[in-house]
mmCIF file with all atom_site columns, C-alpha atoms in Angstrom:
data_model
loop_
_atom_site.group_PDB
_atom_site.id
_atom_site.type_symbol
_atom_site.label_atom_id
_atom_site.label_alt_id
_atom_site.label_comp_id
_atom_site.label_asym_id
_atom_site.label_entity_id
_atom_site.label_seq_id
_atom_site.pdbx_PDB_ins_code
_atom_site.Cartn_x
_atom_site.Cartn_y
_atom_site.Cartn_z
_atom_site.occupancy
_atom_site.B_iso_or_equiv
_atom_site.pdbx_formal_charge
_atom_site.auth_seq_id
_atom_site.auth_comp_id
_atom_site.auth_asym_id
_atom_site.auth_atom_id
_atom_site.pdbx_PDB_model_num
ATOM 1   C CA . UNK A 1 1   ? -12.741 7.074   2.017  1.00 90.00 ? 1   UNK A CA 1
ATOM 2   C CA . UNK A 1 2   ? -9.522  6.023   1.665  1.00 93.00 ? 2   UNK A CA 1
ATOM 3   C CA . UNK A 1 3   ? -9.561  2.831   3.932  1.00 96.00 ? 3   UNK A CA 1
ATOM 4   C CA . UNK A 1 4   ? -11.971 0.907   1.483  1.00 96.00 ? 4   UNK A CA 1
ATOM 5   C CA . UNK A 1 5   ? -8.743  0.353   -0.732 1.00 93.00 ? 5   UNK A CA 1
ATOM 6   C CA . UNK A 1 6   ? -7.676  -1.909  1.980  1.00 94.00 ? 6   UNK A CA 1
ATOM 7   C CA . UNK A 1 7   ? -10.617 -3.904  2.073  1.00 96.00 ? 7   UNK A CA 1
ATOM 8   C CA . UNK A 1 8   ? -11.108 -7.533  0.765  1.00 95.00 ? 8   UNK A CA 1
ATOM 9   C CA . UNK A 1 9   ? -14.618 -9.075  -0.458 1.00 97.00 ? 9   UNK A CA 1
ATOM 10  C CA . UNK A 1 10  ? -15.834 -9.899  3.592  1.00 98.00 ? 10  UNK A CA 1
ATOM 11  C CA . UNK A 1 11  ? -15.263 -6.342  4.714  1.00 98.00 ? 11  UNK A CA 1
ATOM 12  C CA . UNK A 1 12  ? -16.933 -4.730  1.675  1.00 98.00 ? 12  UNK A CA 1
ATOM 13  C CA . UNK A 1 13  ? -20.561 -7.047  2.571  1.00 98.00 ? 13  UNK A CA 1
ATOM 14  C CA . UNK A 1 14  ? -19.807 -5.802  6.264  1.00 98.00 ? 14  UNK A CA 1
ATOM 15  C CA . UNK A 1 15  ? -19.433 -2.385  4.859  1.00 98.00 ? 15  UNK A CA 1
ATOM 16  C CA . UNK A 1 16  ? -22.802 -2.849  3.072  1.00 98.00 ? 16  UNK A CA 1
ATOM 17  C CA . UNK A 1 17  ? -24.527 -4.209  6.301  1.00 98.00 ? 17  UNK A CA 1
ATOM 18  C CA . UNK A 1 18  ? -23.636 -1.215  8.761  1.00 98.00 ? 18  UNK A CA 1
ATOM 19  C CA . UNK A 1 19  ? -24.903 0.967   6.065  1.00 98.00 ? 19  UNK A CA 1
ATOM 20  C CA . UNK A 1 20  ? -27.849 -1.248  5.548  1.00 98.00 ? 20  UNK A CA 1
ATOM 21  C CA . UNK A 1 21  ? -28.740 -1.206  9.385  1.00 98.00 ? 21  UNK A CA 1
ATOM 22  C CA . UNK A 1 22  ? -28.503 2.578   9.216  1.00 98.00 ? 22  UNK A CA 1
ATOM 23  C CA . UNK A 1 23  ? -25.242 3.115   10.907 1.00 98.00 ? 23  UNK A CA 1
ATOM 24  C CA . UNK A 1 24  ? -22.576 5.844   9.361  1.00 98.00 ? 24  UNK A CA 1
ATOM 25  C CA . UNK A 1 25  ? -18.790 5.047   8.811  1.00 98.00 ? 25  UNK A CA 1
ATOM 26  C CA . UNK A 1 26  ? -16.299 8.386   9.314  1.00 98.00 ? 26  UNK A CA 1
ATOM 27  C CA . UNK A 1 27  ? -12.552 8.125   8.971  1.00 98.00 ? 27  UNK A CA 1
ATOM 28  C CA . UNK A 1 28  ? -9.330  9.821   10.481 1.00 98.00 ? 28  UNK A CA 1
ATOM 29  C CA . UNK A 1 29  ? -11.466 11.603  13.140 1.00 98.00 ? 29  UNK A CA 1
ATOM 30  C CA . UNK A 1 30  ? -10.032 13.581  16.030 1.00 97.00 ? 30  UNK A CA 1
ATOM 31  C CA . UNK A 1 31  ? -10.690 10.571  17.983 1.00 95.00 ? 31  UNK A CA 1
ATOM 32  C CA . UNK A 1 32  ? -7.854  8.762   16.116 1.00 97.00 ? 32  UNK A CA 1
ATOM 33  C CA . UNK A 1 33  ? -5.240  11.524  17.481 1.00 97.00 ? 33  UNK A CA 1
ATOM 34  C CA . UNK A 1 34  ? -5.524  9.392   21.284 1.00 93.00 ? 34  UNK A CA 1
ATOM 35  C CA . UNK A 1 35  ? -2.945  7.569   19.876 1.00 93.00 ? 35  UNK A CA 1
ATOM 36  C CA . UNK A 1 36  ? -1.161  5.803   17.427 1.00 93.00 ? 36  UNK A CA 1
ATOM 37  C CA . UNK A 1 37  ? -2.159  2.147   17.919 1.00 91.00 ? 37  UNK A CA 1
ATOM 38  C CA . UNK A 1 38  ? -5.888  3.106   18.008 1.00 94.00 ? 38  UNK A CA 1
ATOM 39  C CA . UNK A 1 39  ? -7.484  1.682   14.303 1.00 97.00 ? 39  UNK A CA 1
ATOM 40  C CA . UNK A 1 40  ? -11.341 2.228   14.851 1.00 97.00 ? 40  UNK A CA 1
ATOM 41  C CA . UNK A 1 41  ? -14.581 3.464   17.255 1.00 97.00 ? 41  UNK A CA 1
ATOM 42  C CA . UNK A 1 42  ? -17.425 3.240   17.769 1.00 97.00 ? 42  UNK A CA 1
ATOM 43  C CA . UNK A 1 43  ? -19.745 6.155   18.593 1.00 96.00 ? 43  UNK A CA 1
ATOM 44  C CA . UNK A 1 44  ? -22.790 4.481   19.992 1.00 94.00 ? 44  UNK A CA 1
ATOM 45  C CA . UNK A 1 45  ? -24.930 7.124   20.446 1.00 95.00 ? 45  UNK A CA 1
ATOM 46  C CA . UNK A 1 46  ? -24.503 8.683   16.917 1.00 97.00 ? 46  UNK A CA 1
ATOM 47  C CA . UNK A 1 47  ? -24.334 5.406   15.462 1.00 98.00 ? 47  UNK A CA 1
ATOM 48  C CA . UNK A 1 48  ? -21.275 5.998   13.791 1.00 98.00 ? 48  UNK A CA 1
ATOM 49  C CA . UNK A 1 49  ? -17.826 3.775   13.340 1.00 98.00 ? 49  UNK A CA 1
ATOM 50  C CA . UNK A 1 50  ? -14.537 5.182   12.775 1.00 98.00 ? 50  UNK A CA 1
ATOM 51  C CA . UNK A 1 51  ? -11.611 3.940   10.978 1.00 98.00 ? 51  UNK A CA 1
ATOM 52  C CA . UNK A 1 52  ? -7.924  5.575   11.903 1.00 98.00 ? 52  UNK A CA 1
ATOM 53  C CA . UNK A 1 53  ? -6.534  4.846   8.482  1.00 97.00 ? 53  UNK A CA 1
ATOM 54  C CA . UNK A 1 54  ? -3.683  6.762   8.624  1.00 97.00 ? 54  UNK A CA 1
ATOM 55  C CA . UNK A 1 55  ? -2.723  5.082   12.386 1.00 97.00 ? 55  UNK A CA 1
ATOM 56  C CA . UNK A 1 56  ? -3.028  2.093   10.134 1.00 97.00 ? 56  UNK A CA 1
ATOM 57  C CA . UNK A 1 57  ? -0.526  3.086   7.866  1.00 94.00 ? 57  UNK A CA 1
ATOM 58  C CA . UNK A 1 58  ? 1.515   4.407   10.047 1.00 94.00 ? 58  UNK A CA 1
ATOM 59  C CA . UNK A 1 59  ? 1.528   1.146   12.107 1.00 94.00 ? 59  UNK A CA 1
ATOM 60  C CA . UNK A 1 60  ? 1.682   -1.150  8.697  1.00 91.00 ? 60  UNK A CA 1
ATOM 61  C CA . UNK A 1 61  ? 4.316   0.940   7.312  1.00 86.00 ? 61  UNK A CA 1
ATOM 62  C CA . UNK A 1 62  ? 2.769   1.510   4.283  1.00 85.00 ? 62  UNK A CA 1
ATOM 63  C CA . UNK A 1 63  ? 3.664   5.245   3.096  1.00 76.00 ? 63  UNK A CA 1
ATOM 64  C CA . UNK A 1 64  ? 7.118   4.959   3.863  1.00 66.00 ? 64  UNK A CA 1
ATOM 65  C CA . UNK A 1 65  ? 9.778   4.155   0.983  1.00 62.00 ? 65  UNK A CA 1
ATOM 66  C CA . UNK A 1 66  ? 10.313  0.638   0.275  1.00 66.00 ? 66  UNK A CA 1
ATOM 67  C CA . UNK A 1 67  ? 11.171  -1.473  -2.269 1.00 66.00 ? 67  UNK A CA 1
ATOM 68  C CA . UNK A 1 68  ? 8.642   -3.622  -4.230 1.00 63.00 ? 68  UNK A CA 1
ATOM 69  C CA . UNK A 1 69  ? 8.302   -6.103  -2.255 1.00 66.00 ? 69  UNK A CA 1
ATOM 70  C CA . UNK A 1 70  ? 8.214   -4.652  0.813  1.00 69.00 ? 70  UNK A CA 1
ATOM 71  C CA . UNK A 1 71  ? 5.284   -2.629  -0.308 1.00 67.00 ? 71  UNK A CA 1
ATOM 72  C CA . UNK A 1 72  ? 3.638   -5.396  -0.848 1.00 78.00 ? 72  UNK A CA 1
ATOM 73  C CA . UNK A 1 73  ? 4.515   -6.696  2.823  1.00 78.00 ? 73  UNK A CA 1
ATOM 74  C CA . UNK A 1 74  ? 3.571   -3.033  3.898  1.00 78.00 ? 74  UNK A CA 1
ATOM 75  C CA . UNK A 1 75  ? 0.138   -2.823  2.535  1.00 80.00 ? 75  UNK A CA 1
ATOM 76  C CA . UNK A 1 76  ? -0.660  -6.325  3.738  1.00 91.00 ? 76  UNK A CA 1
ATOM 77  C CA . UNK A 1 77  ? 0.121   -5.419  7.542  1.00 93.00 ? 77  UNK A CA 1
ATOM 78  C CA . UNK A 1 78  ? -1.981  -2.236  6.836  1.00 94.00 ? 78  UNK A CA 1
ATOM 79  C CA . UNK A 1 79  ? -5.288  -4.330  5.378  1.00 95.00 ? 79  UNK A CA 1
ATOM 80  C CA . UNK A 1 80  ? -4.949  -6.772  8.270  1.00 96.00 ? 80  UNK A CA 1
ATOM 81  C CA . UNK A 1 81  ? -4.717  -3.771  10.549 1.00 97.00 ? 81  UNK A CA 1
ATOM 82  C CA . UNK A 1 82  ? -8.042  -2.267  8.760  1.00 98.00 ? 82  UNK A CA 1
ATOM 83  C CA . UNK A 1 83  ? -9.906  -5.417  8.211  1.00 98.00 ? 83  UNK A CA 1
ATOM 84  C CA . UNK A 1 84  ? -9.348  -6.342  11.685 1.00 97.00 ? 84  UNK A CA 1
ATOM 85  C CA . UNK A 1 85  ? -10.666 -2.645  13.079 1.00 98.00 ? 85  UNK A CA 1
ATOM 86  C CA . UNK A 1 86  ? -13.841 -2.568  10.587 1.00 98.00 ? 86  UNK A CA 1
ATOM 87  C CA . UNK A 1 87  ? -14.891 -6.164  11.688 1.00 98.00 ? 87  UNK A CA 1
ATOM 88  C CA . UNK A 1 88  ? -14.378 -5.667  15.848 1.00 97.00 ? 88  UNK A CA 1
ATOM 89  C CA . UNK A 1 89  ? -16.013 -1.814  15.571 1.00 98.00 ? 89  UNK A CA 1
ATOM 90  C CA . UNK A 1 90  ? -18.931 -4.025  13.378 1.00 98.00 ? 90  UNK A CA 1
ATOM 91  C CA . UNK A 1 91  ? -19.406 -6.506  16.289 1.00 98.00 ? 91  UNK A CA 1
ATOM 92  C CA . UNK A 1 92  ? -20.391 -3.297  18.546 1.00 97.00 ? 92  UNK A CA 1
ATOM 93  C CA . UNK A 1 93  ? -22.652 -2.798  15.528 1.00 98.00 ? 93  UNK A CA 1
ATOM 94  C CA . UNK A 1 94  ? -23.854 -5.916  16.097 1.00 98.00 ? 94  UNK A CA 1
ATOM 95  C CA . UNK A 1 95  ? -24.307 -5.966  20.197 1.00 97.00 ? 95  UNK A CA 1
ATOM 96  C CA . UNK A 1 96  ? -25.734 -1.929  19.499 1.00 97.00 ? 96  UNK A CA 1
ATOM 97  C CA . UNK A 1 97  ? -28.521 -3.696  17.684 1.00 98.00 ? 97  UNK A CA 1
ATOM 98  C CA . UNK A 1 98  ? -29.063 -6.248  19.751 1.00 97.00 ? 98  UNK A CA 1
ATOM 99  C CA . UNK A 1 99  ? -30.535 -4.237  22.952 1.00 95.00 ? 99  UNK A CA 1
ATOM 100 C CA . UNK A 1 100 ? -26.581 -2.925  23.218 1.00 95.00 ? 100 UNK A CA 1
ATOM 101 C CA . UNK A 1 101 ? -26.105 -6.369  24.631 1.00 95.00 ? 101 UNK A CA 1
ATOM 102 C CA . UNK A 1 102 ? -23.018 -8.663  23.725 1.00 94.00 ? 102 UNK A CA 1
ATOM 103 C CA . UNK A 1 103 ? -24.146 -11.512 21.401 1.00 95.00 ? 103 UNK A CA 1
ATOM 104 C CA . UNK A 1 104 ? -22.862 -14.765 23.030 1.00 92.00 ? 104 UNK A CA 1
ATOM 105 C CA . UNK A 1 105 ? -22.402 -14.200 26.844 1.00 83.00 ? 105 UNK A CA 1
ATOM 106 C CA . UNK A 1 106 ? -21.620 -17.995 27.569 1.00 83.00 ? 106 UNK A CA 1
ATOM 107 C CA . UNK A 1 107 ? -18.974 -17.497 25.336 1.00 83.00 ? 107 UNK A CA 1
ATOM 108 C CA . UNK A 1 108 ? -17.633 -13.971 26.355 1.00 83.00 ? 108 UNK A CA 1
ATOM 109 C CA . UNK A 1 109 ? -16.963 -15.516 29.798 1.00 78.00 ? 109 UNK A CA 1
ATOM 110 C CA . UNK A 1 110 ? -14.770 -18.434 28.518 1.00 84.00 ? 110 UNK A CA 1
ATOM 111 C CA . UNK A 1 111 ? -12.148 -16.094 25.723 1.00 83.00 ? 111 UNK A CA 1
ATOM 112 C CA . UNK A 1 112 ? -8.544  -16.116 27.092 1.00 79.00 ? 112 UNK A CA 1
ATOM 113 C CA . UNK A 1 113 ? -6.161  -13.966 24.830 1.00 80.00 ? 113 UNK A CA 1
ATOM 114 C CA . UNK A 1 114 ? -2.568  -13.845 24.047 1.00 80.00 ? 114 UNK A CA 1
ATOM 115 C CA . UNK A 1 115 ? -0.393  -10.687 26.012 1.00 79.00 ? 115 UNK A CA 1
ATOM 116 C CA . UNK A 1 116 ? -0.822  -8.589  22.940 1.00 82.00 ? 116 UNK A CA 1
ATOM 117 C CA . UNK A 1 117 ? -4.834  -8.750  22.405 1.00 83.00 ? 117 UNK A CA 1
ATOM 118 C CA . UNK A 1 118 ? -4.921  -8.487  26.645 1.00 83.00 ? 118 UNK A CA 1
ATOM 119 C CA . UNK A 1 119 ? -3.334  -5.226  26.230 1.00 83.00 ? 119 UNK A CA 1
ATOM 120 C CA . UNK A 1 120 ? -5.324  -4.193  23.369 1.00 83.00 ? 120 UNK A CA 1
ATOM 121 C CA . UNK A 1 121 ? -8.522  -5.201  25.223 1.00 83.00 ? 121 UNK A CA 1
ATOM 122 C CA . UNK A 1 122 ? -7.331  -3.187  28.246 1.00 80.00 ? 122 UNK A CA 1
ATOM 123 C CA . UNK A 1 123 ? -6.806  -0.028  26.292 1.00 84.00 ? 123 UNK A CA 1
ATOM 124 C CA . UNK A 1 124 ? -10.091 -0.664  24.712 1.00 87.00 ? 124 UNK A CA 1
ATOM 125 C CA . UNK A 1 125 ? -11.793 -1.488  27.805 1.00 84.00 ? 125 UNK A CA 1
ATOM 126 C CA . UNK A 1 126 ? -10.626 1.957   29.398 1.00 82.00 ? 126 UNK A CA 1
ATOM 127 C CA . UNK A 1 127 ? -12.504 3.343   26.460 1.00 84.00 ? 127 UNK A CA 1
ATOM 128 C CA . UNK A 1 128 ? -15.615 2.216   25.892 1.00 86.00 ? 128 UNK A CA 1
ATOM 129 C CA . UNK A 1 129 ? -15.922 0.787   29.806 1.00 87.00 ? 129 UNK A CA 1
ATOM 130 C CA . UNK A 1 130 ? -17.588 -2.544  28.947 1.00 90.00 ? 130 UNK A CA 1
ATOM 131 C CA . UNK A 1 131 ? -14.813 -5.402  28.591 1.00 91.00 ? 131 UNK A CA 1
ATOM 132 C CA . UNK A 1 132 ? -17.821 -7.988  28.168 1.00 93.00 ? 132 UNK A CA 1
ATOM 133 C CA . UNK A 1 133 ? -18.400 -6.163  24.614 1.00 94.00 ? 133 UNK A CA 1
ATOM 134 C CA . UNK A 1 134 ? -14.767 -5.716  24.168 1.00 93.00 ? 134 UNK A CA 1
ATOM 135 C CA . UNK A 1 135 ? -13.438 -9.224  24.589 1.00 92.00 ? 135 UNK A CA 1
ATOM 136 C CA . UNK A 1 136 ? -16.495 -10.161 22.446 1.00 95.00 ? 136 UNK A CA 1
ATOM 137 C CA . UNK A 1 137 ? -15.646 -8.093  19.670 1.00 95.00 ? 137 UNK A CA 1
ATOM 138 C CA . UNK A 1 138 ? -11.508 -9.113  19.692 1.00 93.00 ? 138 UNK A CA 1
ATOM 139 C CA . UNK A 1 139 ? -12.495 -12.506 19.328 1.00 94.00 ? 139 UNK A CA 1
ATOM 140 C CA . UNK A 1 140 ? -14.843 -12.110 16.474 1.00 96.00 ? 140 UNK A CA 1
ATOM 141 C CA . UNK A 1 141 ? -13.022 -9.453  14.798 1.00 96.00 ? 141 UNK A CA 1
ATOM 142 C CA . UNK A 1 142 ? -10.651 -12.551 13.093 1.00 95.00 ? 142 UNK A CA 1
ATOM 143 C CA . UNK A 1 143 ? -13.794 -14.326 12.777 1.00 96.00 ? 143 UNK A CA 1
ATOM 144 C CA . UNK A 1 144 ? -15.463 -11.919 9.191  1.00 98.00 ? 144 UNK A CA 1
ATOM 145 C CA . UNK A 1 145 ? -18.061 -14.851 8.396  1.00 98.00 ? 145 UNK A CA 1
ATOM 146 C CA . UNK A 1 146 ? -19.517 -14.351 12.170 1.00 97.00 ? 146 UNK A CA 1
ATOM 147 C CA . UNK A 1 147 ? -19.496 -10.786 12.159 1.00 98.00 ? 147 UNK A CA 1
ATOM 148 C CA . UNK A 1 148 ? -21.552 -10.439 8.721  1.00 98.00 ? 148 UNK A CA 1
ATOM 149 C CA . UNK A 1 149 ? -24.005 -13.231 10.341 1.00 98.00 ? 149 UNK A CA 1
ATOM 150 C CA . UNK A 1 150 ? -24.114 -11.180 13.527 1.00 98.00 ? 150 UNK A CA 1
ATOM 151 C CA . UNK A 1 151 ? -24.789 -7.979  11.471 1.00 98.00 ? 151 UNK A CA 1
ATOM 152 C CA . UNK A 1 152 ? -27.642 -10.126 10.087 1.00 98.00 ? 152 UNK A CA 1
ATOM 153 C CA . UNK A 1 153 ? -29.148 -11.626 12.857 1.00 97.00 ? 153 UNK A CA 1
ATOM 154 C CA . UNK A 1 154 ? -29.124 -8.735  15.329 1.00 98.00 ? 154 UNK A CA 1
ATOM 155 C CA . UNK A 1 155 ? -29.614 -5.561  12.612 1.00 98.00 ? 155 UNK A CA 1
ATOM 156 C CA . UNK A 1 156 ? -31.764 -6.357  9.726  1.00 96.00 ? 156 UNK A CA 1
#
């Protein structure tokens, strides 16, 4: 899989913890052909995440010609784009384990985002049909340290 390349030390335990609470990880999927700005799913009843990698490199930039540094710059707007997709599709992991239930609802009901996550959780939202679990897993999705306790608390 080639997204694991993009992957720091946080996202490689959260790897390790969907795997170790039995849950599959598939990449580039037909799903990811919905569109461009799509990163990851999650297929709840097959217990299954995708990762769009190449949407993520696409987005990031990162196969496209550049100079030195900006493939550095390139490759680190990619890994944010994959770390950030393998940590939100982790906290529906997370809320699947937990009776399919989102994890904090006190807090759910007191997240206020910025116009671009809004519009990401909208798109989401028309997806998956539960903005509860949605808002919950934007918010923790730049939070790794909370998603691998989550994966913790609620899966093994």
């Amino acid at each position: 899989m080639e997204f694991i390349i993009f992957l720091g030390a946080k996202e490689k335990e959260i790897l390790n913890l969907i795997y170790q609470a039995k849950f599959s990880v598939e990449e580039n999927t037909p799903l990811c052909l919905l569109g461009d700005k799509f990163f990851g799913f999650f297929k709840r009843n097959q217990k299954r995440i995708v990762i769009c990698t190449k949407n993520a490199m696409k987005i990031g930039g990162y196969y496209m010609p550049k100079t030195l540094s900006q493939r550095d710059e390139t490759y680190n707007k990619t890994s944010t784009i994959i770390k950030k997709a393998l940590r939100h599709e982790a906290v529906h992991v997370a809320q699947e384990c937990n009776t399919g239930s989102v994890l904090n609802p006190k807090k759910v009901k007191k997240i206020v985002f910025n116009k671009y996550k809004s519009e990401a959780l909208n798109s989401s939202t028309l997806i998956s049909g539960n903005k509860e679990k949605e808002i919950e897993a934007y918010w923790m999705q730049d939070r790794p340290k909370d998603v691998i306790n989550s994966l913790k608390i609620y899966c093994l």
